[in-house]
Amino acid sequence: MLKALIFDVDGTLADTERDGHRVAFNLAFAEAGLDWEWSEELYGKLLAVTGGKERIRYYLDNFRTDVTLPGDDEAAYIANLHKTKTKHYTKLLETGAIPLRTGVRRLLDEARAAGLRLAISTTTTPVNVEALLTHTLGAESMDWFEVIAAGDIVPAKKPAPDIYDYALKEMGLAAEDCLAFEDSLNGIFSSSGANLKTIVTVNGYTKEDDFSKATLVLDNLGEPDKSFTVMAGDDHGASFVNLELLQALAK
Ligand code: XBP
Ligand code: MG
């Protein structure tokens, strides 16, 4: 019996990476006087690593071995740089620059009206979730989600299943009572690692990924007047994601 929907954030609720996080990282680097510039192409490679702090570390270790960070505490330097990035990112969201993806608002409204429980499992920083929800759905939307599992709240980020296991535990639900929504390879490894059936909505950075672990792979959630495109899986005759389709997928 489907009891809850658990949503990833970046790339799933909204297409935040290319024009949001990436831009915020570059603004933080410029503010710190660094010559680091993450192009759209390079950022696509850096998305292999989840977590902004971890992504900066990955960039330095794999693309900038020429760089020696100032001071003697690299982790502290990176954490501070990441704090600046988060400041820029939340300011970007305040401008309304990043809208919700197709079908997200409608599905959240349908789920709430039907009494389905909602949760979030994301690698991003908690303040980023609050900024996205507040500026797209209103401040009260933070209360729509029983659990907002985000960022450093778990020891291991996606692709580890920790963030989904945490949400399930906090909700007191079994994986078979829920469906997860994801957009990336790291995401599907995490949700399927927690034994969750997962609907994937691909985006520019992830459309070529292998989503064989997903229950259904779509270009987006669709709307009554704008049908989705099915990349893989059984759409049960639906043309957009609604509760009827989700109930069929959850069986
Ligand atoms: C995506 C991520 C995050 C964001 C950047 O998270 O991996 O790290 O790219 O946000 P998800 P932070 O798809 O799980 O929502 O800089 O706050 O980590
Ligand atoms: Mg994601």
Tab-separated table of C-alpha atoms and ligand atoms in Angstrom:
chain	number	residue	atom	x	y	z
A	1	MET	CA	0.000	0.000	0.000
A	2	LEU	CA	1.656	3.261	-1.140
A	3	LYS	CA	2.049	5.511	1.893
A	4	ALA	CA	4.763	8.024	1.048
A	5	LEU	CA	6.689	9.735	-1.729
A	6	ILE	CA	10.356	10.593	-1.156
A	7	PHE	CA	11.844	13.260	-3.415
A	8	ASP	CA	15.403	14.030	-4.353
A	9	VAL	CA	15.943	17.781	-4.817
A	10	ASP	CA	18.614	18.801	-7.303
A	11	GLY	CA	17.677	17.780	-10.806
A	12	THR	CA	14.374	16.294	-9.621
A	13	LEU	CA	12.261	19.008	-7.967
A	14	ALA	CA	14.080	21.624	-10.045
A	15	ASP	CA	16.880	21.695	-12.615
A	16	THR	CA	19.287	23.389	-10.227
A	17	GLU	CA	22.739	22.219	-11.264
A	18	ARG	CA	23.823	23.956	-14.489
A	19	ASP	CA	22.313	27.408	-13.899
A	20	GLY	CA	22.151	27.309	-10.088
A	21	HIS	CA	24.808	25.422	-8.148
A	22	ARG	CA	27.425	25.719	-10.902
A	23	VAL	CA	26.959	29.505	-11.128
A	24	ALA	CA	27.103	29.819	-7.327
A	25	PHE	CA	30.349	27.853	-7.169
A	26	ASN	CA	31.893	30.173	-9.779
A	27	LEU	CA	30.701	33.276	-7.899
A	28	ALA	CA	32.273	31.920	-4.704
A	29	PHE	CA	35.544	31.174	-6.465
A	30	ALA	CA	35.635	34.705	-7.924
A	31	GLU	CA	34.829	36.235	-4.515
A	32	ALA	CA	37.767	34.283	-3.055
A	33	GLY	CA	40.044	35.605	-5.814
A	34	LEU	CA	40.544	32.113	-7.272
A	35	ASP	CA	40.988	31.481	-11.000
A	36	TRP	CA	38.742	28.411	-10.808
A	37	GLU	CA	35.960	28.406	-13.404
A	38	TRP	CA	33.582	25.448	-13.698
A	39	SER	CA	32.279	25.378	-17.294
A	40	GLU	CA	29.037	23.537	-18.088
A	41	GLU	CA	31.117	20.697	-19.523
A	42	LEU	CA	33.543	20.433	-16.592
A	43	TYR	CA	30.670	20.629	-14.106
A	44	GLY	CA	29.071	17.632	-15.821
A	45	LYS	CA	32.209	15.655	-14.954
A	46	LEU	CA	32.320	17.022	-11.376
A	47	LEU	CA	28.728	15.888	-10.775
A	48	ALA	CA	30.197	12.404	-10.462
A	49	VAL	CA	30.743	13.436	-6.844
A	50	THR	CA	27.820	14.495	-4.677
A	51	GLY	CA	28.163	17.160	-2.017
A	52	GLY	CA	29.573	20.606	-2.737
A	53	LYS	CA	32.527	20.315	-0.359
A	54	GLU	CA	33.343	16.852	-1.676
A	55	ARG	CA	33.031	18.170	-5.255
A	56	ILE	CA	35.580	20.948	-4.601
A	57	ARG	CA	37.981	18.372	-3.139
A	58	TYR	CA	37.422	16.108	-6.180
A	59	TYR	CA	38.142	19.062	-8.518
A	60	LEU	CA	41.406	19.851	-6.756
A	61	ASP	CA	42.547	16.236	-6.637
A	62	ASN	CA	41.678	15.460	-10.253
A	63	PHE	CA	41.832	18.715	-12.198
A	64	ARG	CA	43.994	21.174	-10.240
A	65	THR	CA	46.968	19.345	-8.810
A	66	ASP	CA	48.798	22.649	-9.475
A	67	VAL	CA	46.887	24.330	-6.644
A	68	THR	CA	48.128	24.563	-3.075
A	69	LEU	CA	45.411	25.905	-0.775
A	70	PRO	CA	46.400	28.743	1.577
A	71	GLY	CA	46.711	27.991	5.301
A	72	ASP	CA	47.253	24.611	6.902
A	73	ASP	CA	43.648	23.399	7.184
A	74	GLU	CA	42.413	22.442	3.713
A	75	ALA	CA	39.092	21.095	4.970
A	76	ALA	CA	38.357	24.377	6.757
A	77	TYR	CA	39.299	26.379	3.665
A	78	ILE	CA	36.984	24.270	1.486
A	79	ALA	CA	34.167	24.456	4.038
A	80	ASN	CA	34.449	28.246	4.109
A	81	LEU	CA	34.470	28.454	0.324
A	82	HIS	CA	31.406	26.219	0.275
A	83	LYS	CA	29.650	28.490	2.773
A	84	THR	CA	30.183	31.403	0.373
A	85	LYS	CA	28.818	29.284	-2.466
A	86	THR	CA	25.708	28.474	-0.448
A	87	LYS	CA	25.185	32.197	0.178
A	88	HIS	CA	25.302	32.856	-3.584
A	89	TYR	CA	23.082	29.867	-4.343
A	90	THR	CA	20.328	30.861	-1.931
A	91	LYS	CA	20.463	34.427	-3.296
A	92	LEU	CA	20.059	33.011	-6.820
A	93	LEU	CA	16.999	31.052	-5.717
A	94	GLU	CA	15.510	34.205	-4.168
A	95	THR	CA	15.463	35.762	-7.652
A	96	GLY	CA	13.226	32.919	-8.834
A	97	ALA	CA	15.927	31.959	-11.330
A	98	ILE	CA	15.261	28.226	-10.916
A	99	PRO	CA	11.622	27.109	-11.302
A	100	LEU	CA	10.159	23.726	-10.313
A	101	ARG	CA	10.271	21.071	-13.016
A	102	THR	CA	7.184	20.064	-14.996
A	103	GLY	CA	4.535	18.300	-12.963
A	104	VAL	CA	6.212	18.698	-9.568
A	105	ARG	CA	3.771	21.214	-8.090
A	106	ARG	CA	0.747	19.332	-9.420
A	107	LEU	CA	1.969	15.961	-8.083
A	108	LEU	CA	2.777	17.397	-4.656
A	109	ASP	CA	-0.723	18.926	-4.482
A	110	GLU	CA	-2.349	15.630	-5.580
A	111	ALA	CA	-0.315	13.624	-3.074
A	112	ARG	CA	-1.205	15.956	-0.211
A	113	ALA	CA	-4.893	15.975	-1.137
A	114	ALA	CA	-4.852	12.159	-1.085
A	115	GLY	CA	-3.118	12.056	2.310
A	116	LEU	CA	0.148	10.608	1.012
A	117	ARG	CA	3.096	11.396	3.293
A	118	LEU	CA	6.002	13.354	1.780
A	119	ALA	CA	9.748	13.409	2.465
A	120	ILE	CA	12.959	14.705	0.946
A	121	SER	CA	16.263	12.856	0.630
A	122	THR	CA	18.974	15.061	-0.822
A	123	THR	CA	22.716	15.560	-0.786
A	124	THR	CA	22.414	19.320	-0.903
A	125	THR	CA	22.755	21.610	2.106
A	126	PRO	CA	19.558	22.038	4.199
A	127	VAL	CA	19.380	25.829	3.702
A	128	ASN	CA	19.315	25.194	-0.044
A	129	VAL	CA	16.230	23.018	0.319
A	130	GLU	CA	14.505	25.683	2.403
A	131	ALA	CA	15.375	28.365	-0.164
A	132	LEU	CA	14.106	26.288	-3.102
A	133	LEU	CA	10.849	25.274	-1.392
A	134	THR	CA	10.195	28.758	-0.011
A	135	HIS	CA	10.788	30.571	-3.294
A	136	THR	CA	8.845	28.119	-5.465
A	137	LEU	CA	6.067	26.828	-3.187
A	138	GLY	CA	5.964	29.308	-0.293
A	139	ALA	CA	7.396	29.087	3.235
A	140	GLU	CA	4.580	26.810	4.437
A	141	SER	CA	5.744	24.096	2.015
A	142	MET	CA	8.574	23.233	4.399
A	143	ASP	CA	5.836	21.650	6.569
A	144	TRP	CA	4.533	19.510	3.719
A	145	PHE	CA	7.552	17.235	4.141
A	146	GLU	CA	7.604	15.157	7.316
A	147	VAL	CA	11.326	14.587	6.906
A	148	ILE	CA	13.852	16.744	5.087
A	149	ALA	CA	16.956	14.553	5.054
A	150	ALA	CA	19.711	16.701	3.612
A	151	GLY	CA	23.469	17.160	3.299
A	152	ASP	CA	25.776	16.203	6.166
A	153	ILE	CA	22.995	14.663	8.309
A	154	VAL	CA	24.278	11.210	7.291
A	155	PRO	CA	27.893	9.988	7.253
A	156	ALA	CA	27.866	8.863	3.612
A	157	LYS	CA	26.279	10.874	0.774
A	158	LYS	CA	24.696	9.422	-2.381
A	159	PRO	CA	25.335	6.929	-4.013
A	160	ALA	CA	25.308	5.466	-0.483
A	161	PRO	CA	21.740	4.610	0.626
A	162	ASP	CA	22.159	6.385	3.992
A	163	ILE	CA	20.037	9.438	3.208
A	164	TYR	CA	17.078	7.297	2.101
A	165	ASP	CA	17.511	4.831	4.972
A	166	TYR	CA	17.475	7.829	7.321
A	167	ALA	CA	14.217	9.188	5.844
A	168	LEU	CA	12.525	5.772	6.022
A	169	LYS	CA	13.625	5.315	9.638
A	170	GLU	CA	12.444	8.772	10.665
A	171	MET	CA	9.057	8.084	9.026
A	172	GLY	CA	8.832	4.584	10.461
A	173	LEU	CA	8.073	3.232	6.998
A	174	ALA	CA	9.344	0.251	5.037
A	175	ALA	CA	10.760	0.799	1.549
A	176	GLU	CA	7.873	-1.111	-0.010
A	177	ASP	CA	5.433	1.489	1.380
A	178	CYS	CA	7.136	4.264	-0.580
A	179	LEU	CA	8.275	5.480	-3.993
A	180	ALA	CA	11.385	7.593	-4.627
A	181	PHE	CA	11.944	10.265	-7.288
A	182	GLU	CA	15.437	10.816	-8.625
A	183	ASP	CA	17.372	12.281	-11.585
A	184	SER	CA	20.914	10.879	-11.508
A	185	LEU	CA	23.033	7.758	-11.331
A	186	ASN	CA	24.212	8.593	-7.808
A	187	GLY	CA	20.590	9.122	-6.894
A	188	ILE	CA	19.254	5.843	-8.264
A	189	PHE	CA	22.102	3.919	-6.637
A	190	SER	CA	21.178	5.527	-3.334
A	191	SER	CA	17.408	4.999	-3.527
A	192	SER	CA	17.646	1.464	-4.930
A	193	GLY	CA	20.320	0.741	-2.322
A	194	ALA	CA	17.576	1.480	0.215
A	195	ASN	CA	15.313	-0.924	-1.710
A	196	LEU	CA	13.046	1.857	-2.937
A	197	LYS	CA	11.225	1.628	-6.246
A	198	THR	CA	12.287	4.769	-8.080
A	199	ILE	CA	10.870	7.000	-10.818
A	200	VAL	CA	13.637	8.840	-12.657
A	201	THR	CA	13.132	12.123	-14.511
A	202	VAL	CA	16.311	12.682	-16.500
A	203	ASN	CA	17.886	16.084	-17.193
A	204	GLY	CA	20.559	17.543	-19.440
A	205	TYR	CA	23.384	16.068	-17.419
A	206	THR	CA	21.891	12.628	-16.809
A	207	LYS	CA	19.899	11.695	-19.907
A	208	GLU	CA	22.620	9.305	-21.132
A	209	ASP	CA	22.998	7.500	-17.782
A	210	ASP	CA	22.088	3.817	-17.322
A	211	PHE	CA	18.913	3.773	-15.207
A	212	SER	CA	18.302	0.007	-15.369
A	213	LYS	CA	17.609	0.040	-11.596
A	214	ALA	CA	14.706	2.461	-12.047
A	215	THR	CA	11.033	1.399	-12.168
A	216	LEU	CA	10.204	4.087	-14.743
A	217	VAL	CA	12.448	6.562	-16.611
A	218	LEU	CA	10.841	9.718	-18.006
A	219	ASP	CA	11.876	13.054	-19.481
A	220	ASN	CA	9.669	14.736	-16.865
A	221	LEU	CA	6.570	14.083	-14.711
A	222	GLY	CA	4.274	15.484	-17.400
A	223	GLU	CA	1.014	17.448	-17.101
A	224	PRO	CA	-2.528	16.583	-18.239
A	225	ASP	CA	-1.924	18.748	-21.318
A	226	LYS	CA	1.770	17.891	-21.761
A	227	SER	CA	2.511	14.163	-21.892
A	228	PHE	CA	5.823	12.775	-20.717
A	229	THR	CA	8.182	10.701	-22.876
A	230	VAL	CA	8.952	7.235	-21.500
A	231	MET	CA	12.636	6.281	-21.821
A	232	ALA	CA	12.181	2.933	-20.014
A	233	GLY	CA	9.604	1.053	-17.934
A	234	ASP	CA	5.824	0.539	-18.005
A	235	ASP	CA	3.692	3.717	-18.052
A	236	HIS	CA	0.519	1.660	-17.469
A	237	GLY	CA	-1.147	3.677	-20.236
A	238	ALA	CA	-0.627	7.017	-18.466
A	239	SER	CA	0.655	10.141	-20.219
A	240	PHE	CA	1.648	12.046	-17.069
A	241	VAL	CA	2.562	10.963	-13.519
A	242	ASN	CA	-0.483	10.972	-11.251
A	243	LEU	CA	-1.448	8.967	-8.185
A	244	GLU	CA	-3.140	6.249	-10.228
A	245	LEU	CA	0.115	5.552	-12.060
A	246	LEU	CA	2.099	5.698	-8.810
A	247	GLN	CA	-0.242	3.204	-7.136
A	248	ALA	CA	0.200	0.847	-10.122
A	249	LEU	CA	3.995	1.219	-9.999
A	250	ALA	CA	4.085	0.650	-6.234
A	251	LYS	CA	2.339	-2.756	-6.486
B	1	XBP	C1	22.864	17.121	-5.651
B	1	XBP	C2	24.210	17.300	-5.076
B	1	XBP	C3	24.507	18.516	-4.269
B	1	XBP	C4	24.417	19.741	-5.161
B	1	XBP	C5	25.194	20.890	-4.584
B	1	XBP	O1	22.060	16.729	-4.584
B	1	XBP	O2	25.027	16.424	-5.229
B	1	XBP	O3	25.816	18.376	-3.768
B	1	XBP	O4	25.030	19.441	-6.413
B	1	XBP	O5	24.670	21.213	-3.308
B	1	XBP	P1	20.701	15.858	-4.812
B	1	XBP	P2	25.680	21.437	-2.092
B	1	XBP	O6	20.612	15.498	-6.300
B	1	XBP	O7	20.885	14.663	-3.926
B	1	XBP	O8	19.589	16.780	-4.393
B	1	XBP	O9	26.782	22.343	-2.604
B	1	XBP	O10	24.851	22.068	-1.005
B	1	XBP	O11	26.171	20.049	-1.755
B	2	MG	MG	19.519	14.853	-7.868
